[in-house]
């Protein structure tokens, strides 16, 4: 929120989001701060530094150990010697008073913050025991709501705040109070919603960087940094990681309007995103010492990890149920000559694989609806989407309906599985009329103040109800995942039935007929034996499942091969991606899918590059699959990830039969099985490496292969960062 705005600039929520809250030029006055350069020379100090600490230091002075004391001098020495991000803290006596001194480095500057420890405050050890008590309780929870309720109660018991709330963010970034522990005479905020604009984007970033934020007294007058500009850079000091950083005056006004005089927030970060907060409010000024805050930082990390696990379990269970129905539906379509009719069959159909109020399928001018007549609405949706490049679309607020009855269906998800024949599957959800209980009317007003016109936070937080229309229940991650997988399944199926006439596709069809003969014969024989009541039913079912999986993998590779041979190339959407985490997740999934497959990992931390994460994962999976099929029995596969100044390098190594240079050079040619002795991949098409190579080239990189005299073969993917 902007504290000042130029006279000619309109005051909006957009420029409110640009307030530079990380460089306020001041700190909260219950502590003092020093900023020092790499040589230990003071760059700046808070104007209250001498008054708080009794130490006379100012800009340009050397940090004299005799003034700071041995403990602080050692802390400073440690910070100045650090080569990367650093933070630490010590307890120390300055005169006859006990201080917590908290240090961190940022942009080559070492910051020391001094907080006076009040009398009667317990030690780090005691608060560590308190934190352990909370952690031991929350680890037993298997429900997110119960977890949040338990933690709010424990935080209030330990800190004595008048109100502690668990605040969870929704898809639209608004927040909802989902648990609360409060003083009995205070009004409850449980169930109230707060708009996304209450916490601007830059504040969300700081909540992730610095998970504990305390305001000791919202009516404070900040202690300025002297000077407030770094003399080496000419820029303000970045206090993003500071525990004493002065906060936005608009935020203090916001809290004051709620009757709050002190606050503390503890972030809940899930998957690198701000999932929620524990918000602590007190109706009078209150300072919480550093040891207590550190205890809650540990609790925050543990709570975040447990929430992430519980959310992942819930998503996995939902996805598993939907995928089982999807697999059965695809099997039904494969066994039918009529794609449209089989997708809209009475018992198992597209409407039964995910939650919806209706569905429709369109292909080559034919259409069939389920759970209602969606002919006109489906045609309208497809007319809007047909010209777009993307093959999947979803919204909970469709506003293109031309007929009154269409307007009721606000939720639309559509996937295109056949571009040439306009093949679409569509799901619809009805408008979900509901009430939102806001914590005050969710709006800000422009008011004139000492600094001119600026946005002011609402003054009343009485519950205010809003009736929301024109939206459906949002589509969830599992909905999108199942829809995308069904799209892929149908695209592959349509490709197999297309009957291409050009030379390469004729060759592809011939190869397909040859390589699928073995699993088809196995399935046919096993099915025949099952129909005759053969006693080895379990073994036969396993045989059918294996052969079916083999066919699906072949078809998936053929689909990619077809696109490449048709000149379409591999399309990538690069985004900044943590390759270390991505590769680790792929290896974990591979280990789950293939128990006993030994993979030795060597991952450099924080390898970041602009890549398409889905395509990069596909490439890595192809390399691991190739290594699994062709490695010598009993030998492990090695996966190495590292980076240099310009490139990231992924290496996959395995022991294999010795290959000639000509054979190595032919590994990336399609339809060429170099190692015919690989019993685990005798029916492979030999196009997995070809696809991996195309993905590397689409990223502007390359893939190379080499083999040592000892038989160790190494595939290296090098991509520009």
Tab-separated table of C-alpha atoms in Angstrom, residues 152-597:
chain	number	residue	atom	x	y	z
A	152	UNK	CA	-3.340	-21.864	17.329
A	153	UNK	CA	-4.175	-23.070	20.851
A	154	UNK	CA	-0.547	-23.905	21.629
A	155	UNK	CA	0.811	-20.620	20.271
A	156	UNK	CA	-1.609	-18.627	22.418
A	157	UNK	CA	-0.744	-20.670	25.536
A	158	UNK	CA	2.953	-20.100	25.010
A	159	UNK	CA	2.896	-16.431	24.003
A	160	UNK	CA	-0.067	-14.948	25.830
A	161	UNK	CA	-1.379	-13.073	22.769
A	162	UNK	CA	-5.033	-12.058	23.071
A	163	UNK	CA	-5.963	-13.663	19.758
A	164	UNK	CA	-4.233	-16.246	17.535
A	165	UNK	CA	-5.737	-17.125	14.146
A	166	UNK	CA	-4.872	-19.637	11.461
A	167	UNK	CA	-5.371	-17.877	8.159
A	168	UNK	CA	-5.530	-19.924	4.943
A	169	UNK	CA	-5.246	-18.493	1.435
A	170	UNK	CA	-7.696	-19.511	-1.278
A	171	UNK	CA	-7.193	-19.799	-5.047
A	172	UNK	CA	-8.116	-16.109	-5.550
A	173	UNK	CA	-5.505	-15.186	-2.869
A	174	UNK	CA	-8.165	-14.012	-0.463
A	175	UNK	CA	-7.707	-15.425	3.023
A	176	UNK	CA	-10.053	-17.130	5.446
A	177	UNK	CA	-9.772	-17.552	9.214
A	178	UNK	CA	-10.054	-21.337	9.609
A	179	UNK	CA	-9.014	-21.668	13.284
A	180	UNK	CA	-8.967	-19.264	16.219
A	181	UNK	CA	-7.978	-19.117	19.883
A	182	UNK	CA	-8.983	-15.866	21.620
A	183	UNK	CA	-9.677	-14.033	24.819
A	184	UNK	CA	-13.290	-14.712	25.781
A	185	UNK	CA	-14.389	-11.058	25.651
A	186	UNK	CA	-13.182	-10.583	22.053
A	187	UNK	CA	-15.453	-10.953	19.046
A	188	UNK	CA	-14.757	-14.064	16.970
A	189	UNK	CA	-13.288	-13.694	13.477
A	190	UNK	CA	-13.610	-17.431	12.714
A	191	UNK	CA	-14.929	-18.026	9.182
A	192	UNK	CA	-14.384	-14.443	8.025
A	193	UNK	CA	-12.701	-13.755	4.682
A	194	UNK	CA	-10.212	-10.992	3.876
A	195	UNK	CA	-9.511	-9.783	0.322
A	196	UNK	CA	-6.233	-10.485	-1.477
A	197	UNK	CA	-5.447	-6.750	-1.469
A	198	UNK	CA	-5.038	-6.865	2.338
A	199	UNK	CA	-1.667	-8.554	1.730
A	200	UNK	CA	-0.043	-7.087	-1.417
A	201	UNK	CA	2.299	-9.183	-3.557
A	202	UNK	CA	5.498	-7.650	-2.163
A	203	UNK	CA	4.312	-8.416	1.384
A	204	UNK	CA	3.665	-12.045	0.382
A	205	UNK	CA	7.234	-12.309	-0.885
A	206	UNK	CA	8.584	-11.034	2.431
A	207	UNK	CA	6.422	-13.504	4.359
A	208	UNK	CA	8.181	-16.289	2.422
A	209	UNK	CA	11.677	-14.817	2.854
A	210	UNK	CA	11.223	-13.949	6.527
A	211	UNK	CA	8.639	-16.293	8.097
A	212	UNK	CA	8.410	-14.477	11.465
A	213	UNK	CA	7.219	-10.860	11.594
A	214	UNK	CA	6.581	-9.025	14.869
A	215	UNK	CA	5.207	-5.531	15.503
A	216	UNK	CA	5.728	-4.621	19.146
A	217	UNK	CA	3.599	-1.463	19.088
A	218	UNK	CA	1.567	-0.324	16.065
A	219	UNK	CA	1.774	3.253	17.341
A	220	UNK	CA	5.569	3.305	17.252
A	221	UNK	CA	7.682	6.012	15.647
A	222	UNK	CA	10.404	4.396	13.576
A	223	UNK	CA	14.084	4.855	14.305
A	224	UNK	CA	15.738	6.057	11.081
A	225	UNK	CA	18.917	4.607	9.603
A	226	UNK	CA	21.725	7.160	9.562
A	227	UNK	CA	22.509	7.456	6.722
A	228	UNK	CA	19.571	5.732	4.981
A	229	UNK	CA	21.548	5.335	1.719
A	230	UNK	CA	24.433	2.892	1.297
A	231	UNK	CA	27.450	5.128	0.509
A	232	UNK	CA	29.007	2.335	-1.599
A	233	UNK	CA	26.012	1.779	-3.889
A	234	UNK	CA	23.878	4.908	-3.573
A	235	UNK	CA	20.842	2.695	-2.911
A	236	UNK	CA	18.682	2.241	0.210
A	237	UNK	CA	19.490	-0.606	2.572
A	238	UNK	CA	17.451	-3.768	1.897
A	239	UNK	CA	15.898	-4.839	5.214
A	240	UNK	CA	13.906	-7.790	3.831
A	241	UNK	CA	15.501	-10.211	6.303
A	242	UNK	CA	15.646	-7.826	9.241
A	243	UNK	CA	13.690	-8.770	12.386
A	244	UNK	CA	13.292	-5.074	13.273
A	245	UNK	CA	12.316	-3.784	9.818
A	246	UNK	CA	9.836	-0.940	10.015
A	247	UNK	CA	6.481	-1.886	8.523
A	248	UNK	CA	4.097	-0.014	6.267
A	249	UNK	CA	2.262	2.784	8.107
A	250	UNK	CA	-0.864	1.706	6.235
A	251	UNK	CA	-0.547	-1.774	7.759
A	252	UNK	CA	-0.217	-0.227	11.230
A	253	UNK	CA	-3.317	1.844	10.531
A	254	UNK	CA	-5.102	-1.332	9.393
A	255	UNK	CA	-4.261	-3.091	12.679
A	256	UNK	CA	-5.175	-0.030	14.709
A	257	UNK	CA	-8.583	0.046	13.046
A	258	UNK	CA	-9.073	-3.520	14.329
A	259	UNK	CA	-8.177	-2.424	17.858
A	260	UNK	CA	-4.862	-4.284	17.658
A	261	UNK	CA	-1.763	-2.700	19.223
A	262	UNK	CA	0.776	-5.520	18.702
A	263	UNK	CA	1.026	-8.452	16.332
A	264	UNK	CA	3.141	-11.372	15.215
A	265	UNK	CA	2.764	-13.504	12.087
A	266	UNK	CA	4.176	-16.973	11.437
A	267	UNK	CA	4.188	-18.061	7.779
A	268	UNK	CA	2.994	-21.435	6.474
A	269	UNK	CA	4.874	-22.054	3.219
A	270	UNK	CA	3.897	-25.057	1.080
A	271	UNK	CA	5.612	-25.843	-2.205
A	272	UNK	CA	7.482	-22.521	-2.127
A	273	UNK	CA	4.206	-20.563	-1.956
A	274	UNK	CA	2.518	-18.747	0.900
A	275	UNK	CA	-0.208	-21.227	1.890
A	276	UNK	CA	-1.324	-19.501	5.087
A	277	UNK	CA	-0.370	-17.648	8.275
A	278	UNK	CA	-0.670	-17.875	12.003
A	279	UNK	CA	-1.652	-14.306	12.923
A	280	UNK	CA	-1.233	-13.211	16.550
A	281	UNK	CA	-2.974	-10.048	17.829
A	282	UNK	CA	-2.698	-8.234	21.157
A	283	UNK	CA	-4.798	-5.326	22.317
A	284	UNK	CA	-1.862	-3.576	23.997
A	285	UNK	CA	1.838	-3.234	23.070
A	286	UNK	CA	3.700	-6.534	23.426
A	287	UNK	CA	7.256	-7.622	22.683
A	288	UNK	CA	8.057	-11.284	22.184
A	289	UNK	CA	11.751	-12.086	22.735
A	290	UNK	CA	13.948	-13.600	20.078
A	291	UNK	CA	14.157	-17.124	21.648
A	292	UNK	CA	10.368	-17.457	21.542
A	293	UNK	CA	10.215	-16.287	17.949
A	294	UNK	CA	12.901	-18.775	16.954
A	295	UNK	CA	10.896	-21.554	18.588
A	296	UNK	CA	7.953	-20.622	16.415
A	297	UNK	CA	10.119	-20.471	13.322
A	298	UNK	CA	10.951	-24.137	13.912
A	299	UNK	CA	7.253	-24.867	14.480
A	300	UNK	CA	6.451	-22.995	11.270
A	301	UNK	CA	8.785	-25.199	9.231
A	302	UNK	CA	7.420	-28.402	10.772
A	303	UNK	CA	3.809	-27.276	10.382
A	304	UNK	CA	4.462	-26.333	6.732
A	305	UNK	CA	5.948	-29.762	6.065
A	306	UNK	CA	3.002	-31.570	7.685
A	307	UNK	CA	0.445	-29.449	5.816
A	308	UNK	CA	2.279	-30.178	2.559
A	309	UNK	CA	2.212	-33.922	3.302
A	310	UNK	CA	-1.476	-33.956	4.228
A	311	UNK	CA	-2.437	-31.901	1.165
A	312	UNK	CA	-0.363	-34.162	-1.070
A	313	UNK	CA	-2.029	-37.262	0.408
A	314	UNK	CA	-5.488	-35.817	-0.144
A	315	UNK	CA	-4.651	-34.867	-3.715
A	316	UNK	CA	-3.095	-38.279	-4.377
A	317	UNK	CA	-6.144	-40.169	-3.116
A	318	UNK	CA	-8.509	-38.059	-5.192
A	319	UNK	CA	-6.300	-38.408	-8.247
A	320	UNK	CA	-6.066	-42.174	-7.784
A	321	UNK	CA	-9.864	-42.573	-7.685
A	322	UNK	CA	-10.368	-40.449	-10.794
A	323	UNK	CA	-7.543	-42.129	-12.690
A	324	UNK	CA	-8.996	-45.576	-12.052
A	325	UNK	CA	-12.214	-44.485	-13.755
A	326	UNK	CA	-10.252	-42.807	-16.567
A	327	UNK	CA	-8.238	-45.967	-17.276
A	328	UNK	CA	-11.454	-48.005	-17.409
A	329	UNK	CA	-13.043	-45.453	-19.766
A	330	UNK	CA	-10.051	-45.477	-22.122
A	331	UNK	CA	-10.130	-49.272	-22.163
A	332	UNK	CA	-13.807	-49.076	-23.101
A	333	UNK	CA	-13.070	-46.640	-25.948
A	334	UNK	CA	-10.246	-48.806	-27.293
A	335	UNK	CA	-12.589	-51.775	-27.504
A	336	UNK	CA	-15.213	-49.782	-29.393
A	337	UNK	CA	-15.362	-48.751	-33.040
A	338	UNK	CA	-17.309	-45.568	-32.194
A	339	UNK	CA	-15.270	-43.072	-30.136
A	340	UNK	CA	-18.133	-40.622	-29.526
A	341	UNK	CA	-20.624	-43.269	-28.444
A	342	UNK	CA	-18.139	-45.050	-26.154
A	343	UNK	CA	-17.159	-41.782	-24.417
A	344	UNK	CA	-20.866	-41.143	-23.742
A	345	UNK	CA	-21.893	-44.700	-22.796
A	346	UNK	CA	-24.674	-45.006	-20.173
A	347	UNK	CA	-22.664	-46.562	-17.321
A	348	UNK	CA	-19.073	-45.355	-17.686
A	349	UNK	CA	-18.536	-42.042	-19.488
A	350	UNK	CA	-16.691	-38.720	-19.429
A	351	UNK	CA	-19.130	-37.295	-16.845
A	352	UNK	CA	-18.274	-40.072	-14.377
A	353	UNK	CA	-14.492	-39.552	-14.211
A	354	UNK	CA	-14.675	-36.183	-12.419
A	355	UNK	CA	-17.250	-34.077	-10.607
A	356	UNK	CA	-19.461	-32.092	-13.018
A	357	UNK	CA	-23.079	-31.172	-13.783
A	358	UNK	CA	-22.917	-32.167	-17.444
A	359	UNK	CA	-20.553	-33.061	-20.260
A	360	UNK	CA	-20.329	-33.288	-24.016
A	361	UNK	CA	-18.067	-34.871	-26.634
A	362	UNK	CA	-17.560	-33.566	-30.192
A	363	UNK	CA	-15.682	-35.145	-33.096
A	364	UNK	CA	-15.899	-34.571	-36.851
A	365	UNK	CA	-19.232	-32.748	-36.623
A	366	UNK	CA	-20.844	-35.310	-34.291
A	367	UNK	CA	-21.837	-34.398	-30.748
A	368	UNK	CA	-23.303	-36.229	-27.790
A	369	UNK	CA	-24.324	-34.707	-24.436
A	370	UNK	CA	-24.554	-36.222	-20.961
A	371	UNK	CA	-26.755	-35.179	-18.026
A	372	UNK	CA	-28.571	-32.599	-20.155
A	373	UNK	CA	-28.684	-30.976	-23.599
A	374	UNK	CA	-25.420	-29.103	-24.116
A	375	UNK	CA	-25.478	-28.942	-27.915
A	376	UNK	CA	-25.687	-25.142	-28.213
A	377	UNK	CA	-23.400	-24.391	-25.256
A	378	UNK	CA	-20.749	-26.891	-26.392
A	379	UNK	CA	-20.825	-25.477	-29.921
A	380	UNK	CA	-20.416	-21.955	-28.548
A	381	UNK	CA	-17.477	-22.962	-26.328
A	382	UNK	CA	-15.724	-24.772	-29.184
A	383	UNK	CA	-16.265	-21.812	-31.545
A	384	UNK	CA	-14.376	-19.626	-29.051
A	385	UNK	CA	-11.598	-22.147	-28.336
A	386	UNK	CA	-10.991	-23.692	-31.766
A	387	UNK	CA	-8.718	-20.899	-32.937
A	388	UNK	CA	-6.517	-21.039	-29.858
A	389	UNK	CA	-3.211	-22.852	-29.656
A	390	UNK	CA	-3.674	-24.518	-26.258
A	391	UNK	CA	-5.403	-27.899	-26.068
A	392	UNK	CA	-6.774	-27.556	-22.543
A	393	UNK	CA	-8.929	-24.781	-21.095
A	394	UNK	CA	-10.657	-24.298	-17.749
A	395	UNK	CA	-12.531	-21.524	-15.967
A	396	UNK	CA	-15.028	-21.176	-13.146
A	397	UNK	CA	-16.446	-17.982	-14.695
A	398	UNK	CA	-17.470	-18.628	-18.319
A	399	UNK	CA	-19.028	-15.428	-19.646
A	400	UNK	CA	-19.538	-16.288	-23.341
A	401	UNK	CA	-23.017	-17.772	-23.005
A	402	UNK	CA	-25.465	-16.293	-25.518
A	403	UNK	CA	-28.618	-17.953	-24.159
A	404	UNK	CA	-30.124	-17.461	-20.673
A	405	UNK	CA	-29.929	-21.164	-19.854
A	406	UNK	CA	-26.218	-21.192	-20.781
A	407	UNK	CA	-25.439	-18.546	-18.166
A	408	UNK	CA	-26.155	-21.058	-15.394
A	409	UNK	CA	-23.104	-23.092	-16.456
A	410	UNK	CA	-20.238	-20.892	-15.276
A	411	UNK	CA	-17.685	-23.679	-14.947
A	412	UNK	CA	-16.202	-24.994	-18.187
A	413	UNK	CA	-13.291	-27.342	-18.772
A	414	UNK	CA	-12.457	-28.447	-22.287
A	415	UNK	CA	-9.711	-30.603	-23.803
A	416	UNK	CA	-8.973	-30.995	-27.496
A	417	UNK	CA	-7.853	-34.464	-28.519
A	418	UNK	CA	-8.070	-34.175	-32.325
A	419	UNK	CA	-7.144	-30.860	-33.942
A	420	UNK	CA	-7.951	-31.751	-37.569
A	421	UNK	CA	-11.394	-33.204	-36.777
A	422	UNK	CA	-12.227	-30.680	-34.007
A	423	UNK	CA	-12.343	-33.372	-31.361
A	424	UNK	CA	-13.287	-31.926	-27.950
A	425	UNK	CA	-14.364	-33.242	-24.567
A	426	UNK	CA	-16.156	-30.667	-22.393
A	427	UNK	CA	-17.305	-30.665	-18.771
A	428	UNK	CA	-19.710	-28.115	-17.266
A	429	UNK	CA	-20.456	-26.981	-13.725
A	430	UNK	CA	-23.475	-24.999	-12.593
A	431	UNK	CA	-23.314	-21.597	-10.964
A	432	UNK	CA	-22.615	-22.004	-7.251
A	433	UNK	CA	-24.454	-19.187	-5.490
A	434	UNK	CA	-22.924	-18.696	-2.046
A	435	UNK	CA	-22.370	-16.133	0.669
A	436	UNK	CA	-18.983	-14.839	1.762
A	437	UNK	CA	-18.664	-13.455	5.296
A	438	UNK	CA	-16.028	-10.747	4.884
A	439	UNK	CA	-14.170	-9.182	7.799
A	440	UNK	CA	-15.500	-5.732	6.974
A	441	UNK	CA	-16.542	-4.486	3.558
A	442	UNK	CA	-13.596	-5.450	1.299
A	443	UNK	CA	-12.721	-2.074	-0.135
A	444	UNK	CA	-10.252	0.737	0.415
A	445	UNK	CA	-10.943	4.426	0.031
A	446	UNK	CA	-8.819	7.382	-1.024
A	447	UNK	CA	-8.285	9.930	1.742
A	448	UNK	CA	-6.196	13.072	2.141
A	449	UNK	CA	-3.471	12.938	4.744
A	450	UNK	CA	-0.165	14.644	5.589
A	451	UNK	CA	1.423	13.069	2.518
A	452	UNK	CA	-1.442	13.789	0.157
A	453	UNK	CA	-3.946	11.390	-1.357
A	454	UNK	CA	-3.451	7.741	-0.485
A	455	UNK	CA	-5.407	4.517	-0.070
A	456	UNK	CA	-6.639	3.971	3.485
A	457	UNK	CA	-7.622	0.629	4.995
A	458	UNK	CA	-11.208	0.042	5.984
A	459	UNK	CA	-12.164	1.359	9.384
A	460	UNK	CA	-14.804	-1.228	10.276
A	461	UNK	CA	-14.270	-4.976	10.570
A	462	UNK	CA	-17.854	-5.876	11.349
A	463	UNK	CA	-18.863	-8.983	9.419
A	464	UNK	CA	-20.149	-8.030	5.971
A	465	UNK	CA	-21.882	-10.614	3.800
A	466	UNK	CA	-21.632	-10.721	0.032
A	467	UNK	CA	-23.708	-12.947	-2.250
A	468	UNK	CA	-21.456	-14.286	-5.004
A	469	UNK	CA	-22.997	-15.209	-8.351
A	470	UNK	CA	-21.609	-16.060	-11.765
A	471	UNK	CA	-19.027	-18.585	-10.549
A	472	UNK	CA	-18.944	-22.348	-10.223
A	473	UNK	CA	-16.968	-24.535	-7.871
A	474	UNK	CA	-13.348	-24.147	-9.102
A	475	UNK	CA	-11.673	-26.997	-10.967
A	476	UNK	CA	-9.058	-28.655	-8.770
A	477	UNK	CA	-5.588	-29.973	-9.559
A	478	UNK	CA	-6.840	-33.553	-9.753
A	479	UNK	CA	-9.584	-32.475	-12.208
A	480	UNK	CA	-6.995	-30.863	-14.471
A	481	UNK	CA	-4.629	-33.827	-14.196
A	482	UNK	CA	-7.293	-36.395	-15.133
A	483	UNK	CA	-8.580	-34.238	-18.000
A	484	UNK	CA	-5.068	-33.785	-19.415
A	485	UNK	CA	-4.320	-37.514	-19.174
A	486	UNK	CA	-7.593	-38.356	-20.903
A	487	UNK	CA	-6.721	-35.858	-23.635
A	488	UNK	CA	-3.364	-37.581	-24.136
A	489	UNK	CA	-4.980	-41.025	-24.160
A	490	UNK	CA	-7.546	-39.943	-26.746
A	491	UNK	CA	-4.978	-38.136	-28.894
A	492	UNK	CA	-2.877	-41.307	-28.995
A	493	UNK	CA	-5.906	-43.407	-29.803
A	494	UNK	CA	-6.979	-41.078	-32.609
A	495	UNK	CA	-3.454	-41.100	-33.989
A	496	UNK	CA	-3.480	-44.871	-34.149
A	497	UNK	CA	-6.773	-44.783	-36.060
A	498	UNK	CA	-5.878	-41.936	-38.393
A	499	UNK	CA	-4.331	-43.961	-41.254
A	500	UNK	CA	-1.638	-41.502	-42.413
A	501	UNK	CA	-0.545	-41.934	-46.066
A	502	UNK	CA	2.877	-40.301	-46.293
A	503	UNK	CA	6.027	-42.402	-46.465
A	504	UNK	CA	7.236	-42.010	-42.913
A	505	UNK	CA	3.862	-42.769	-41.424
A	506	UNK	CA	3.543	-45.849	-43.629
A	507	UNK	CA	6.856	-46.963	-42.202
A	508	UNK	CA	5.636	-46.093	-38.717
A	509	UNK	CA	2.491	-48.200	-39.155
A	510	UNK	CA	4.549	-51.122	-40.446
A	511	UNK	CA	6.890	-50.882	-37.463
A	512	UNK	CA	3.956	-50.595	-35.101
A	513	UNK	CA	2.412	-53.755	-36.536
A	514	UNK	CA	5.648	-55.632	-35.999
A	515	UNK	CA	6.494	-54.406	-32.502
A	516	UNK	CA	3.000	-54.728	-31.073
A	517	UNK	CA	2.528	-58.266	-32.369
A	518	UNK	CA	4.192	-59.879	-29.351
A	519	UNK	CA	2.208	-58.076	-26.592
A	520	UNK	CA	-1.003	-58.449	-28.625
A	521	UNK	CA	-0.449	-62.180	-29.018
A	522	UNK	CA	0.330	-62.445	-25.297
A	523	UNK	CA	-2.847	-60.608	-24.389
A	524	UNK	CA	-4.912	-62.669	-26.827
A	525	UNK	CA	-3.571	-65.969	-25.556
A	526	UNK	CA	-3.952	-64.973	-21.907
A	527	UNK	CA	-7.497	-63.711	-22.488
A	528	UNK	CA	-8.406	-66.962	-24.281
A	529	UNK	CA	-7.055	-69.015	-21.400
A	530	UNK	CA	-8.973	-66.879	-18.917
A	531	UNK	CA	-12.211	-67.399	-20.857
A	532	UNK	CA	-11.609	-71.170	-20.665
A	533	UNK	CA	-11.292	-70.949	-16.881
A	534	UNK	CA	-7.541	-71.580	-16.714
A	535	UNK	CA	-6.293	-72.210	-13.165
A	536	UNK	CA	-3.383	-69.683	-13.417
A	537	UNK	CA	-5.735	-66.678	-13.378
A	538	UNK	CA	-3.464	-64.391	-11.305
A	539	UNK	CA	-0.416	-65.024	-13.496
A	540	UNK	CA	-2.423	-64.466	-16.668
A	541	UNK	CA	-3.811	-61.175	-15.379
A	542	UNK	CA	-0.276	-59.985	-14.592
A	543	UNK	CA	0.751	-60.978	-18.114
A	544	UNK	CA	-2.118	-58.979	-19.624
A	545	UNK	CA	-1.290	-55.937	-17.469
A	546	UNK	CA	2.378	-56.064	-18.467
A	547	UNK	CA	1.595	-56.387	-22.171
A	548	UNK	CA	-1.005	-53.599	-21.991
A	549	UNK	CA	1.502	-51.270	-20.286
A	550	UNK	CA	4.044	-52.118	-22.955
A	551	UNK	CA	1.556	-51.183	-25.682
A	552	UNK	CA	0.737	-47.858	-23.978
A	553	UNK	CA	4.436	-46.949	-23.800
A	554	UNK	CA	4.949	-47.809	-27.458
A	555	UNK	CA	1.927	-45.742	-28.480
A	556	UNK	CA	3.125	-42.745	-26.423
A	557	UNK	CA	6.514	-42.838	-28.137
A	558	UNK	CA	4.924	-43.241	-31.553
A	559	UNK	CA	2.771	-40.148	-30.979
A	560	UNK	CA	5.849	-38.019	-30.269
A	561	UNK	CA	7.664	-39.637	-33.193
A	562	UNK	CA	4.806	-38.846	-35.533
A	563	UNK	CA	4.848	-35.179	-34.558
A	564	UNK	CA	8.591	-34.917	-35.048
A	565	UNK	CA	8.560	-36.642	-38.436
A	566	UNK	CA	5.698	-34.401	-39.551
A	567	UNK	CA	7.947	-31.384	-38.912
A	568	UNK	CA	6.013	-30.108	-35.881
A	569	UNK	CA	9.035	-30.339	-33.621
A	570	UNK	CA	8.915	-30.314	-29.835
A	571	UNK	CA	7.126	-27.298	-28.332
A	572	UNK	CA	8.542	-26.043	-25.010
A	573	UNK	CA	7.377	-23.427	-22.508
A	574	UNK	CA	10.477	-22.511	-20.475
A	575	UNK	CA	10.050	-21.180	-16.946
A	576	UNK	CA	12.543	-20.737	-14.135
A	577	UNK	CA	12.823	-24.243	-12.656
A	578	UNK	CA	14.666	-25.805	-9.725
A	579	UNK	CA	16.264	-28.735	-11.574
A	580	UNK	CA	17.656	-30.218	-8.359
A	581	UNK	CA	14.171	-30.662	-6.921
A	582	UNK	CA	12.722	-31.809	-10.263
A	583	UNK	CA	15.354	-34.522	-10.850
A	584	UNK	CA	15.049	-35.691	-7.240
A	585	UNK	CA	11.272	-36.062	-7.629
A	586	UNK	CA	11.707	-38.023	-10.886
A	587	UNK	CA	14.140	-40.437	-9.222
A	588	UNK	CA	11.772	-40.928	-6.265
A	589	UNK	CA	8.892	-41.725	-8.645
A	590	UNK	CA	11.105	-44.142	-10.597
A	591	UNK	CA	12.110	-45.950	-7.409
A	592	UNK	CA	8.447	-46.315	-6.428
A	593	UNK	CA	7.500	-47.609	-9.888
A	594	UNK	CA	10.423	-50.051	-10.110
A	595	UNK	CA	11.363	-51.404	-6.649
A	596	UNK	CA	14.888	-52.729	-6.558
A	597	UNK	CA	16.084	-50.430	-9.362
